mmCIF file of C-alpha atoms and ligand atoms in Angstrom:
data_model
loop_
_atom_site.group_PDB
_atom_site.id
_atom_site.type_symbol
_atom_site.label_atom_id
_atom_site.label_comp_id
_atom_site.label_asym_id
_atom_site.label_seq_id
_atom_site.Cartn_x
_atom_site.Cartn_y
_atom_site.Cartn_z
ATOM 1 C CA MET A 1 -0.178 11.874 20.438
ATOM 2 C CA ASN A 2 2.745 11.321 22.456
ATOM 3 C CA ASN A 3 5.309 9.713 20.370
ATOM 4 C CA PRO A 4 7.020 6.803 22.027
ATOM 5 C CA PHE A 5 9.639 6.874 19.154
ATOM 6 C CA PRO A 6 12.100 9.348 19.103
ATOM 7 C CA ALA A 7 13.833 10.515 16.153
ATOM 8 C CA VAL A 8 11.747 11.804 13.005
ATOM 9 C CA TYR A 9 10.074 9.005 11.041
ATOM 10 C CA LEU A 10 8.721 10.389 8.084
ATOM 11 C CA ASP A 11 8.567 6.915 6.261
ATOM 12 C CA TYR A 12 5.049 5.819 6.934
ATOM 13 C CA ALA A 13 4.511 4.535 3.794
ATOM 14 C CA ALA A 14 7.045 1.919 4.231
ATOM 15 C CA THR A 15 5.637 0.829 7.543
ATOM 16 C CA THR A 16 4.136 1.990 10.692
ATOM 17 C CA PRO A 17 4.969 1.336 14.299
ATOM 18 C CA LEU A 18 2.762 -1.149 16.083
ATOM 19 C CA ALA A 19 -0.223 0.532 17.739
ATOM 20 C CA PRO A 20 -0.211 -0.339 21.566
ATOM 21 C CA GLU A 21 -3.906 -1.567 21.238
ATOM 22 C CA ALA A 22 -3.122 -3.867 18.430
ATOM 23 C CA ARG A 23 0.067 -5.315 20.766
ATOM 24 C CA GLU A 24 -2.384 -5.653 23.401
ATOM 25 C CA ALA A 25 -4.755 -7.668 21.249
ATOM 26 C CA MET A 26 -1.853 -9.757 20.165
ATOM 27 C CA GLU A 27 -0.424 -10.446 23.517
ATOM 28 C CA PRO A 28 -2.394 -13.667 24.740
ATOM 29 C CA PHE A 29 -1.629 -15.325 21.652
ATOM 30 C CA GLY A 30 1.991 -15.188 22.269
ATOM 31 C CA SER A 31 1.869 -16.783 25.578
ATOM 32 C CA ALA A 32 -1.153 -18.614 27.072
ATOM 33 C CA LEU A 33 -3.637 -18.918 23.985
ATOM 34 C CA TYR A 34 -1.127 -20.984 21.866
ATOM 35 C CA GLY A 35 -3.720 -23.363 20.167
ATOM 36 C CA ASN A 36 -3.829 -24.129 16.539
ATOM 37 C CA PRO A 37 -7.406 -23.195 15.417
ATOM 38 C CA SER A 38 -7.484 -26.457 13.114
ATOM 39 C CA ASN A 39 -7.680 -28.474 16.354
ATOM 40 C CA LEU A 40 -10.986 -29.419 18.177
ATOM 41 C CA HIS A 41 -9.987 -29.611 21.732
ATOM 42 C CA ARG A 42 -10.398 -26.639 23.933
ATOM 43 C CA PHE A 43 -7.117 -24.992 22.808
ATOM 44 C CA GLY A 44 -7.974 -24.976 19.273
ATOM 45 C CA ARG A 45 -11.407 -23.777 19.695
ATOM 46 C CA GLU A 46 -10.210 -20.816 21.960
ATOM 47 C CA ALA A 47 -7.808 -19.672 18.850
ATOM 48 C CA ARG A 48 -10.512 -20.567 16.600
ATOM 49 C CA ARG A 49 -13.027 -17.996 18.185
ATOM 50 C CA ALA A 50 -10.087 -15.357 18.034
ATOM 51 C CA LEU A 51 -9.799 -15.797 14.231
ATOM 52 C CA ASP A 52 -13.626 -15.733 14.010
ATOM 53 C CA HIS A 53 -13.776 -12.578 16.536
ATOM 54 C CA ALA A 54 -10.790 -10.795 14.176
ATOM 55 C CA ARG A 55 -12.510 -11.730 10.954
ATOM 56 C CA ASP A 56 -15.682 -10.249 12.221
ATOM 57 C CA SER A 57 -14.158 -7.146 13.099
ATOM 58 C CA LEU A 58 -12.144 -6.783 9.842
ATOM 59 C CA SER A 59 -15.557 -7.426 7.871
ATOM 60 C CA ARG A 60 -17.149 -4.570 10.094
ATOM 61 C CA SER A 61 -14.173 -2.325 9.325
ATOM 62 C CA LEU A 62 -14.333 -2.993 5.166
ATOM 63 C CA GLY A 63 -18.126 -3.279 4.786
ATOM 64 C CA CYS A 64 -18.152 -7.053 3.817
ATOM 65 C CA GLN A 65 -19.110 -10.240 4.712
ATOM 66 C CA PRO A 66 -16.639 -12.389 7.175
ATOM 67 C CA LYS A 67 -16.379 -15.373 4.588
ATOM 68 C CA GLU A 68 -15.053 -12.976 1.856
ATOM 69 C CA LEU A 69 -11.787 -12.272 3.921
ATOM 70 C CA TYR A 70 -8.733 -14.737 3.253
ATOM 71 C CA PHE A 71 -5.842 -14.305 5.654
ATOM 72 C CA THR A 72 -2.453 -13.725 4.020
ATOM 73 C CA SER A 73 1.061 -13.113 5.129
ATOM 74 C CA GLY A 74 0.592 -9.660 4.117
ATOM 75 C CA GLY A 75 0.065 -7.387 1.024
ATOM 76 C CA THR A 76 2.299 -9.004 -1.254
ATOM 77 C CA GLU A 77 0.877 -12.307 -0.911
ATOM 78 C CA ALA A 78 -2.581 -10.808 -1.102
ATOM 79 C CA ASP A 79 -1.873 -9.147 -4.523
ATOM 80 C CA ASN A 80 -0.181 -12.717 -5.949
ATOM 81 C CA LEU A 81 -3.129 -14.389 -4.906
ATOM 82 C CA ALA A 82 -5.409 -11.991 -6.507
ATOM 83 C CA LEU A 83 -3.720 -12.130 -9.717
ATOM 84 C CA PHE A 84 -2.692 -15.637 -9.850
ATOM 85 C CA GLY A 85 -5.923 -17.026 -7.989
ATOM 86 C CA ILE A 86 -8.358 -15.368 -10.465
ATOM 87 C CA ALA A 87 -6.296 -15.543 -13.689
ATOM 88 C CA ARG A 88 -5.531 -19.308 -13.273
ATOM 89 C CA ALA A 89 -9.262 -20.212 -12.240
ATOM 90 C CA HIS A 90 -10.720 -18.496 -15.247
ATOM 91 C CA ARG A 91 -8.207 -19.211 -17.802
ATOM 92 C CA GLY A 92 -10.586 -21.134 -19.875
ATOM 93 C CA ARG A 93 -12.701 -18.081 -20.244
ATOM 94 C CA GLY A 94 -9.970 -15.745 -21.522
ATOM 95 C CA ASN A 95 -6.286 -14.924 -21.456
ATOM 96 C CA HIS A 96 -6.069 -11.099 -21.061
ATOM 97 C CA LEU A 97 -5.218 -8.997 -18.085
ATOM 98 C CA VAL A 98 -5.068 -5.234 -17.448
ATOM 99 C CA VAL A 99 -2.812 -3.681 -15.010
ATOM 100 C CA SER A 100 -1.574 0.253 -14.439
ATOM 101 C CA SER A 101 1.829 1.125 -14.886
ATOM 102 C CA ILE A 102 2.310 2.389 -11.408
ATOM 103 C CA GLU A 103 1.159 -0.687 -9.620
ATOM 104 C CA HIS A 104 3.380 -1.954 -6.441
ATOM 105 C CA HIS A 105 5.723 -4.679 -7.699
ATOM 106 C CA ALA A 106 3.589 -7.429 -6.140
ATOM 107 C CA VAL A 107 1.124 -6.766 -8.808
ATOM 108 C CA LEU A 108 3.459 -5.899 -11.810
ATOM 109 C CA GLU A 109 5.747 -8.899 -11.352
ATOM 110 C CA ALA A 110 2.710 -11.159 -10.660
ATOM 111 C CA ALA A 111 1.498 -9.955 -14.090
ATOM 112 C CA GLU A 112 4.720 -10.594 -15.764
ATOM 113 C CA ARG A 113 4.790 -14.059 -14.389
ATOM 114 C CA LEU A 114 1.353 -14.771 -15.802
ATOM 115 C CA GLU A 115 2.606 -13.583 -18.977
ATOM 116 C CA ARG A 116 5.305 -15.885 -19.053
ATOM 117 C CA GLU A 117 2.373 -18.774 -18.251
ATOM 118 C CA GLY A 118 0.826 -17.351 -21.682
ATOM 119 C CA PHE A 119 -1.537 -14.511 -20.567
ATOM 120 C CA ARG A 120 -1.557 -11.413 -22.402
ATOM 121 C CA VAL A 121 -1.023 -8.418 -20.240
ATOM 122 C CA THR A 122 -1.874 -4.760 -21.126
ATOM 123 C CA ARG A 123 0.110 -2.049 -19.091
ATOM 124 C CA LEU A 124 -2.106 1.082 -18.827
ATOM 125 C CA PRO A 125 -0.587 4.403 -19.009
ATOM 126 C CA VAL A 126 -1.568 7.171 -16.236
ATOM 127 C CA ASP A 127 -1.599 10.966 -16.902
ATOM 128 C CA SER A 128 1.074 13.215 -14.990
ATOM 129 C CA ASP A 129 -1.075 13.060 -11.662
ATOM 130 C CA GLY A 130 -0.780 9.357 -11.686
ATOM 131 C CA ARG A 131 -4.403 8.456 -12.662
ATOM 132 C CA ALA A 132 -5.387 5.941 -14.842
ATOM 133 C CA ASP A 133 -8.369 7.026 -17.247
ATOM 134 C CA PRO A 134 -11.524 4.801 -17.062
ATOM 135 C CA ASP A 135 -12.095 5.496 -20.535
ATOM 136 C CA ASP A 136 -8.650 3.965 -21.146
ATOM 137 C CA VAL A 137 -9.781 0.767 -19.115
ATOM 138 C CA THR A 138 -12.545 0.466 -21.218
ATOM 139 C CA SER A 139 -11.016 0.608 -24.339
ATOM 140 C CA ALA A 140 -8.368 -2.003 -23.130
ATOM 141 C CA LEU A 141 -11.161 -4.459 -22.526
ATOM 142 C CA THR A 142 -11.375 -7.252 -25.136
ATOM 143 C CA PRO A 143 -13.850 -10.226 -24.936
ATOM 144 C CA ASP A 144 -10.669 -12.388 -24.138
ATOM 145 C CA THR A 145 -10.210 -9.704 -20.693
ATOM 146 C CA LEU A 146 -10.491 -11.717 -17.476
ATOM 147 C CA LEU A 147 -8.995 -9.187 -14.956
ATOM 148 C CA VAL A 148 -8.037 -5.657 -14.300
ATOM 149 C CA SER A 149 -5.897 -4.432 -11.522
ATOM 150 C CA VAL A 150 -5.813 -1.025 -10.575
ATOM 151 C CA MET A 151 -4.525 0.373 -7.151
ATOM 152 C CA MET A 152 -6.767 2.429 -4.927
ATOM 153 C CA ALA A 153 -3.712 4.485 -3.548
ATOM 154 C CA ASN A 154 -0.385 4.932 -5.068
ATOM 155 C CA ASN A 155 2.566 4.216 -2.399
ATOM 156 C CA GLU A 156 5.029 6.347 -3.955
ATOM 157 C CA ILE A 157 2.892 9.455 -5.130
ATOM 158 C CA GLY A 158 -0.018 9.262 -3.215
ATOM 159 C CA SER A 159 -2.275 9.172 -5.990
ATOM 160 C CA LEU A 160 -5.875 7.871 -6.077
ATOM 161 C CA GLY A 161 -7.348 5.219 -8.689
ATOM 162 C CA PRO A 162 -10.572 6.456 -10.155
ATOM 163 C CA ILE A 163 -11.743 3.049 -8.571
ATOM 164 C CA GLU A 164 -15.676 3.217 -8.347
ATOM 165 C CA GLU A 165 -15.524 4.327 -12.392
ATOM 166 C CA ILE A 166 -12.963 1.647 -13.400
ATOM 167 C CA GLY A 167 -14.767 -0.896 -11.393
ATOM 168 C CA ALA A 168 -18.078 0.008 -12.670
ATOM 169 C CA ALA A 169 -16.638 -0.420 -16.231
ATOM 170 C CA CYS A 170 -15.257 -3.843 -15.620
ATOM 171 C CA ARG A 171 -18.750 -4.951 -13.771
ATOM 172 C CA ASP A 172 -20.562 -3.836 -17.033
ATOM 173 C CA ARG A 173 -18.291 -5.988 -19.158
ATOM 174 C CA GLY A 174 -18.406 -9.129 -16.763
ATOM 175 C CA VAL A 175 -14.476 -8.720 -16.101
ATOM 176 C CA PHE A 176 -12.987 -9.233 -12.587
ATOM 177 C CA PHE A 177 -11.818 -6.013 -10.877
ATOM 178 C CA HIS A 178 -9.066 -6.223 -8.134
ATOM 179 C CA THR A 179 -7.651 -3.234 -6.421
ATOM 180 C CA ASP A 180 -4.566 -2.887 -4.020
ATOM 181 C CA ALA A 181 -5.888 -0.780 -1.129
ATOM 182 C CA VAL A 182 -2.699 -1.330 1.039
ATOM 183 C CA GLN A 183 -1.937 2.420 1.056
ATOM 184 C CA ALA A 184 -5.683 3.477 1.738
ATOM 185 C CA ALA A 185 -6.572 1.001 4.349
ATOM 186 C CA GLY A 186 -7.328 2.879 7.416
ATOM 187 C CA ILE A 187 -6.571 6.217 6.021
ATOM 188 C CA LEU A 188 -9.587 6.385 3.170
ATOM 189 C CA PRO A 189 -12.904 5.218 3.729
ATOM 190 C CA ILE A 190 -13.513 1.839 2.224
ATOM 191 C CA ASP A 191 -17.040 0.475 2.087
ATOM 192 C CA LEU A 192 -16.957 -2.740 0.060
ATOM 193 C CA SER A 193 -20.909 -2.963 0.205
ATOM 194 C CA ALA A 194 -20.847 -0.222 -2.276
ATOM 195 C CA LEU A 195 -17.580 -0.125 -4.048
ATOM 196 C CA PRO A 196 -17.658 -2.470 -7.456
ATOM 197 C CA VAL A 197 -14.784 -4.254 -6.733
ATOM 198 C CA ASP A 198 -14.191 -8.243 -6.768
ATOM 199 C CA ALA A 199 -10.860 -8.328 -4.798
ATOM 200 C CA LEU A 200 -8.937 -5.990 -2.617
ATOM 201 C CA SER A 201 -5.521 -6.550 -0.611
ATOM 202 C CA ILE A 202 -4.641 -4.941 2.895
ATOM 203 C CA SER A 203 -1.873 -5.238 4.730
ATOM 204 C CA GLY A 204 -1.581 -4.844 8.572
ATOM 205 C CA HIS A 205 1.873 -3.189 8.972
ATOM 206 C CA LYS A 206 0.475 -0.271 6.898
ATOM 207 C CA PHE A 207 -2.045 1.123 9.401
ATOM 208 C CA TYR A 208 -0.206 0.375 12.695
ATOM 209 C CA GLY A 209 -0.986 -3.479 13.102
ATOM 210 C CA PRO A 210 2.079 -6.062 13.012
ATOM 211 C CA LYS A 211 4.190 -7.011 9.989
ATOM 212 C CA GLY A 212 3.495 -10.455 7.960
ATOM 213 C CA VAL A 213 0.009 -10.322 7.844
ATOM 214 C CA GLY A 214 -2.597 -9.204 5.507
ATOM 215 C CA ALA A 215 -5.703 -10.068 4.063
ATOM 216 C CA LEU A 216 -7.436 -10.381 0.409
ATOM 217 C CA PHE A 217 -11.251 -9.769 0.130
ATOM 218 C CA VAL A 218 -12.610 -11.713 -2.622
ATOM 219 C CA ARG A 219 -16.534 -11.299 -3.209
ATOM 220 C CA SER A 220 -18.779 -14.098 -2.719
ATOM 221 C CA GLY A 221 -19.254 -16.152 -5.615
ATOM 222 C CA VAL A 222 -15.958 -14.959 -7.320
ATOM 223 C CA VAL A 223 -13.971 -18.421 -7.899
ATOM 224 C CA PHE A 224 -10.264 -18.339 -7.368
ATOM 225 C CA GLU A 225 -7.212 -21.105 -7.144
ATOM 226 C CA PRO A 226 -5.282 -20.996 -4.101
ATOM 227 C CA VAL A 227 -1.471 -20.306 -4.619
ATOM 228 C CA ILE A 228 -0.107 -22.058 -1.041
ATOM 229 C CA VAL A 229 -1.378 -25.426 -0.919
ATOM 230 C CA GLY A 230 -1.089 -28.400 1.677
ATOM 231 C CA GLY A 231 -4.045 -27.731 4.120
ATOM 232 C CA ALA A 232 -7.793 -26.713 4.543
ATOM 233 C CA GLN A 233 -7.352 -23.603 6.005
ATOM 234 C CA GLU A 234 -9.135 -20.563 4.875
ATOM 235 C CA ARG A 235 -11.830 -22.456 3.153
ATOM 236 C CA GLU A 236 -9.056 -24.259 1.141
ATOM 237 C CA ARG A 237 -7.993 -21.160 -0.587
ATOM 238 C CA ARG A 238 -4.763 -20.502 1.719
ATOM 239 C CA ALA A 239 -3.202 -23.191 3.331
ATOM 240 C CA GLY A 240 -1.119 -23.360 6.507
ATOM 241 C CA THR A 241 -1.528 -22.467 9.938
ATOM 242 C CA GLU A 242 -3.295 -18.994 10.748
ATOM 243 C CA ASN A 243 -1.016 -16.498 12.270
ATOM 244 C CA VAL A 244 -3.611 -15.883 15.149
ATOM 245 C CA ALA A 245 -1.534 -13.001 16.702
ATOM 246 C CA GLY A 246 -0.880 -11.449 13.704
ATOM 247 C CA ILE A 247 -4.545 -11.288 12.881
ATOM 248 C CA MET A 248 -6.085 -10.331 16.068
ATOM 249 C CA GLY A 249 -3.460 -7.225 15.982
ATOM 250 C CA MET A 250 -4.306 -6.388 12.279
ATOM 251 C CA ALA A 251 -7.975 -6.507 12.961
ATOM 252 C CA ARG A 252 -7.599 -4.446 16.081
ATOM 253 C CA ALA A 253 -5.311 -1.714 14.421
ATOM 254 C CA LEU A 254 -7.557 -1.470 11.618
ATOM 255 C CA GLU A 255 -10.798 -0.506 14.331
ATOM 256 C CA VAL A 256 -8.177 1.892 15.867
ATOM 257 C CA ALA A 257 -7.428 3.455 12.781
ATOM 258 C CA LEU A 258 -10.958 3.882 11.676
ATOM 259 C CA GLU A 259 -12.139 5.422 15.164
ATOM 260 C CA HIS A 260 -9.943 8.337 14.498
ATOM 261 C CA ARG A 261 -9.694 8.335 10.237
ATOM 262 C CA GLU A 262 -11.374 11.569 9.815
ATOM 263 C CA GLU A 263 -9.582 14.112 12.123
ATOM 264 C CA GLU A 264 -6.323 12.132 11.391
ATOM 265 C CA GLU A 265 -7.098 12.733 7.380
ATOM 266 C CA ALA A 266 -7.424 16.388 7.985
ATOM 267 C CA ARG A 267 -4.572 16.652 10.437
ATOM 268 C CA LEU A 268 -1.964 14.739 8.045
ATOM 269 C CA GLY A 269 -3.468 16.842 5.082
ATOM 270 C CA ASP A 270 -2.345 20.247 6.876
ATOM 271 C CA LEU A 271 0.845 18.873 8.405
ATOM 272 C CA ARG A 272 1.705 17.754 4.522
ATOM 273 C CA ASP A 273 0.748 20.913 3.289
ATOM 274 C CA ARG A 274 2.933 22.873 5.763
ATOM 275 C CA LEU A 275 5.844 20.762 4.638
ATOM 276 C CA TYR A 276 5.426 21.151 1.166
ATOM 277 C CA HIS A 277 4.693 25.041 1.067
ATOM 278 C CA GLY A 278 7.861 25.411 3.703
ATOM 279 C CA LEU A 279 9.866 23.533 1.423
ATOM 280 C CA GLN A 280 9.120 25.579 -1.476
ATOM 281 C CA GLU A 281 9.477 28.890 0.247
ATOM 282 C CA ARG A 282 12.967 27.775 1.428
ATOM 283 C CA ILE A 283 14.148 25.946 -1.429
ATOM 284 C CA ASP A 284 14.576 26.834 -5.292
ATOM 285 C CA GLY A 285 13.435 24.251 -7.674
ATOM 286 C CA VAL A 286 11.058 22.210 -5.377
ATOM 287 C CA LEU A 287 8.453 20.484 -7.958
ATOM 288 C CA LEU A 288 5.782 18.218 -6.702
ATOM 289 C CA ASN A 289 5.448 14.526 -8.060
ATOM 290 C CA GLY A 290 1.683 13.381 -8.101
ATOM 291 C CA PRO A 291 -1.463 15.334 -7.921
ATOM 292 C CA VAL A 292 -2.239 18.294 -5.464
ATOM 293 C CA SER A 293 -5.614 16.473 -4.783
ATOM 294 C CA PRO A 294 -6.874 14.171 -4.318
ATOM 295 C CA ARG A 295 -3.772 12.736 -2.709
ATOM 296 C CA LEU A 296 -3.252 10.426 0.105
ATOM 297 C CA PRO A 297 -2.985 12.744 3.052
ATOM 298 C CA GLY A 298 0.415 11.782 4.690
ATOM 299 C CA ASN A 299 2.068 11.627 1.226
ATOM 300 C CA LEU A 300 4.566 14.363 -0.036
ATOM 301 C CA ASN A 301 6.825 13.486 -2.953
ATOM 302 C CA VAL A 302 8.884 16.209 -4.502
ATOM 303 C CA SER A 303 12.089 16.288 -6.754
ATOM 304 C CA ILE A 304 14.579 18.928 -5.928
ATOM 305 C CA GLU A 305 16.400 20.101 -8.983
ATOM 306 C CA GLY A 306 19.758 19.142 -9.447
ATOM 307 C CA ALA A 307 19.849 17.144 -6.250
ATOM 308 C CA ASP A 308 20.419 13.515 -5.827
ATOM 309 C CA ALA A 309 18.055 11.814 -3.798
ATOM 310 C CA GLU A 310 20.335 9.034 -2.285
ATOM 311 C CA SER A 311 22.682 11.917 -1.049
ATOM 312 C CA MET A 312 19.841 13.602 0.392
ATOM 313 C CA LEU A 313 18.455 10.810 2.497
ATOM 314 C CA LEU A 314 21.885 10.082 3.913
ATOM 315 C CA ASN A 315 22.442 13.788 5.064
ATOM 316 C CA LEU A 316 18.703 13.558 6.140
ATOM 317 C CA ASP A 317 19.581 10.247 8.144
ATOM 318 C CA LEU A 318 22.441 11.909 9.884
ATOM 319 C CA ALA A 319 20.120 14.536 10.987
ATOM 320 C CA GLY A 320 17.907 12.040 12.687
ATOM 321 C CA ILE A 321 15.292 12.183 9.945
ATOM 322 C CA ALA A 322 13.967 9.007 8.099
ATOM 323 C CA ALA A 323 12.239 9.372 4.540
ATOM 324 C CA SER A 324 12.605 7.521 1.409
ATOM 325 C CA SER A 325 12.819 7.913 -2.256
ATOM 326 C CA GLY A 326 11.384 5.866 -4.976
ATOM 327 C CA SER A 327 14.196 4.630 -6.538
ATOM 328 C CA ALA A 328 15.478 1.280 -5.900
ATOM 329 C CA CYS A 329 19.129 0.148 -5.688
ATOM 330 C CA SER A 330 19.855 -2.726 -8.113
ATOM 331 C CA SER A 331 23.403 -4.252 -8.620
ATOM 332 C CA GLY A 332 25.010 -0.846 -6.869
ATOM 333 C CA ALA A 333 23.455 1.605 -9.001
ATOM 334 C CA PHE A 334 19.964 3.441 -8.172
ATOM 335 C CA GLU A 335 17.320 3.137 -10.671
ATOM 336 C CA PRO A 336 14.560 5.835 -11.251
ATOM 337 C CA SER A 337 11.323 4.883 -10.069
ATOM 338 C CA HIS A 338 8.760 3.141 -12.338
ATOM 339 C CA VAL A 339 6.032 5.300 -10.792
ATOM 340 C CA LEU A 340 7.980 8.650 -11.614
ATOM 341 C CA LEU A 341 8.700 7.419 -15.112
ATOM 342 C CA ALA A 342 5.479 6.514 -15.836
ATOM 343 C CA ILE A 343 3.969 10.109 -14.894
ATOM 344 C CA GLY A 344 6.189 11.778 -17.206
ATOM 345 C CA ALA A 345 9.297 12.407 -15.075
ATOM 346 C CA THR A 346 13.092 12.520 -16.492
ATOM 347 C CA PRO A 347 15.138 9.884 -14.909
ATOM 348 C CA GLU A 348 17.069 12.956 -13.512
ATOM 349 C CA ARG A 349 13.757 14.199 -11.910
ATOM 350 C CA ALA A 350 13.139 10.686 -10.774
ATOM 351 C CA LEU A 351 16.987 10.268 -9.195
ATOM 352 C CA SER A 352 16.079 13.893 -7.177
ATOM 353 C CA SER A 353 12.741 12.838 -5.723
ATOM 354 C CA LEU A 354 12.097 12.388 -1.957
ATOM 355 C CA ARG A 355 9.034 10.741 -0.361
ATOM 356 C CA PHE A 356 7.917 12.023 2.927
ATOM 357 C CA SER A 357 5.149 10.001 4.239
ATOM 358 C CA LEU A 358 3.505 11.363 7.623
ATOM 359 C CA GLY A 359 1.666 9.459 9.926
ATOM 360 C CA ARG A 360 -0.081 8.824 13.513
ATOM 361 C CA TYR A 361 2.804 10.341 15.542
ATOM 362 C CA THR A 362 4.131 13.054 13.069
ATOM 363 C CA THR A 363 4.025 16.607 14.583
ATOM 364 C CA GLU A 364 4.493 20.187 13.623
ATOM 365 C CA ALA A 365 7.767 20.184 15.456
ATOM 366 C CA GLU A 366 8.945 17.440 13.239
ATOM 367 C CA VAL A 367 7.973 19.258 10.114
ATOM 368 C CA ASP A 368 9.295 22.247 11.294
ATOM 369 C CA ARG A 369 12.683 20.329 12.149
ATOM 370 C CA VAL A 370 12.832 18.997 8.426
ATOM 371 C CA LEU A 371 12.014 22.362 7.106
ATOM 372 C CA GLN A 372 15.138 23.745 9.383
ATOM 373 C CA VAL A 373 17.671 21.437 8.075
ATOM 374 C CA MET A 374 16.638 20.728 4.324
ATOM 375 C CA PRO A 375 18.036 24.048 2.828
ATOM 376 C CA GLU A 376 21.450 23.385 4.126
ATOM 377 C CA ILE A 377 21.568 19.600 3.095
ATOM 378 C CA VAL A 378 20.118 20.614 -0.637
ATOM 379 C CA GLU A 379 22.884 23.391 -0.841
ATOM 380 C CA ARG A 380 25.674 20.701 0.373
ATOM 381 C CA VAL A 381 24.219 18.028 -2.036
ATOM 382 C CA ARG A 382 23.803 20.280 -5.231
ATOM 383 C CA ALA A 383 27.574 21.566 -4.616
ATOM 384 C CA PHE A 384 28.688 18.207 -5.636
ATOM 385 C CA VAL A 385 27.920 16.512 -9.048
ATOM 386 C CA SER A 386 26.273 13.323 -8.295
ATOM 387 C CA PRO A 387 27.691 10.460 -10.416
ATOM 388 C CA GLU A 388 24.154 9.227 -10.633
ATOM 389 C CA LEU A 389 22.903 12.321 -12.123
ATOM 390 C CA SER A 390 25.795 13.336 -14.513
ATOM 391 C CA ARG A 391 25.801 9.615 -15.853
ATOM 392 C CA ARG A 392 22.546 10.187 -17.583
HETATM 393 C C1 PLP B 401 3.699 -2.001 1.196
HETATM 394 C C2 PLP B 401 2.927 -2.437 -0.120
HETATM 395 C C3 PLP B 401 2.482 -3.864 -0.612
HETATM 396 C C4 PLP B 401 3.442 -4.849 0.257
HETATM 397 O O1 PLP B 401 2.646 -5.310 1.542
HETATM 398 P P1 PLP B 401 3.423 -5.991 2.327
HETATM 399 O O2 PLP B 401 2.594 -6.328 3.550
HETATM 400 O O3 PLP B 401 4.581 -5.364 2.640
HETATM 401 O O4 PLP B 401 4.020 -7.305 1.626
HETATM 402 C C5 PLP B 401 1.829 -4.001 -1.513
HETATM 403 N N1 PLP B 401 0.801 -2.731 -2.210
HETATM 404 C C6 PLP B 401 1.314 -1.494 -1.680
HETATM 405 C C7 PLP B 401 0.859 -0.415 -2.439
HETATM 406 C C8 PLP B 401 2.030 -1.280 -0.723
HETATM 407 O O5 PLP B 401 2.342 -0.197 -0.148
#
């Protein structure tokens, strides 16, 4: 595909550019079709029709019923709504929650907040591949357990959760199961008619839809409380005038992603392997973080021994290449990623990790450009003793 966005963008796990088809689907709602779906007049009815259309389309894409989808402001809100909504609605039945230790902060911090409200939270360890063991989930369940949340695909290391097994174990014990599928939607097949999950989060901007819009699937019959109140929208589960344009764009973007899903999965896997093997051939001390397989096709996370990630990223940026690291900058110091620490990486290894995430417009030439500049960047960065690495 022709890339209308120059410079080498290898950060598709952070966000993706808007697909032209999605922009087209949004267009009318940024101009002529400005009605509020809650109004009964013709303007409102037009907007309501669009919402219904988007909900039908998304339900077909995900294999669920339209009434099982609740539109949100993105993946973060969907994750928050799943945890707060289900836990608080069922607190009379129990007060125990289980989350994996490599969840996105949208899940981890929601769980922390629930802990402060009196819930007990078990954080499940994962193995060196970033996989939660379904047997560990089963052993963590108590008569008090309400909800388990384990992600479908990890945003940092691309590992895939054994969702079917964990979901089946939860179902056996009558425990609700939520999965964050934000990184999986549009890339891996999702069929909610067969998956044993009670709730699932998606986000538009991770599959070439717009930012600021997402959805939470909640299986019919599963009671949950709203987090945002003040209107009857989304069957009284998420108040606020709907982001009609965003929802239209998200629905269309998922359709487009699924049309080419299988070819794209294979193509990205090949490009990812080319990048990994190329780095290994050219640079000593390249260590893969996360599993060889199964793994998100566009995700490569490697640690480069003795090289500070932030310096490598700055140098890559100067060379016109955008990538990422798992570390978060808090109060001036870079903290090692909780995901890398959870899979057993040392803080040094975690602070030397780069995430390249490939997507729709990534080409072989772009991968080769990275391979061309990386050896020199690593040599330069290794020559300096990084304050971050030496402090530890
Ligand atoms: C990006 C992301 C989120 C947050 O989604 P937003 O729409 O950006 O709020 C949640 N979970 C995972 C795994 C993500 O990658």
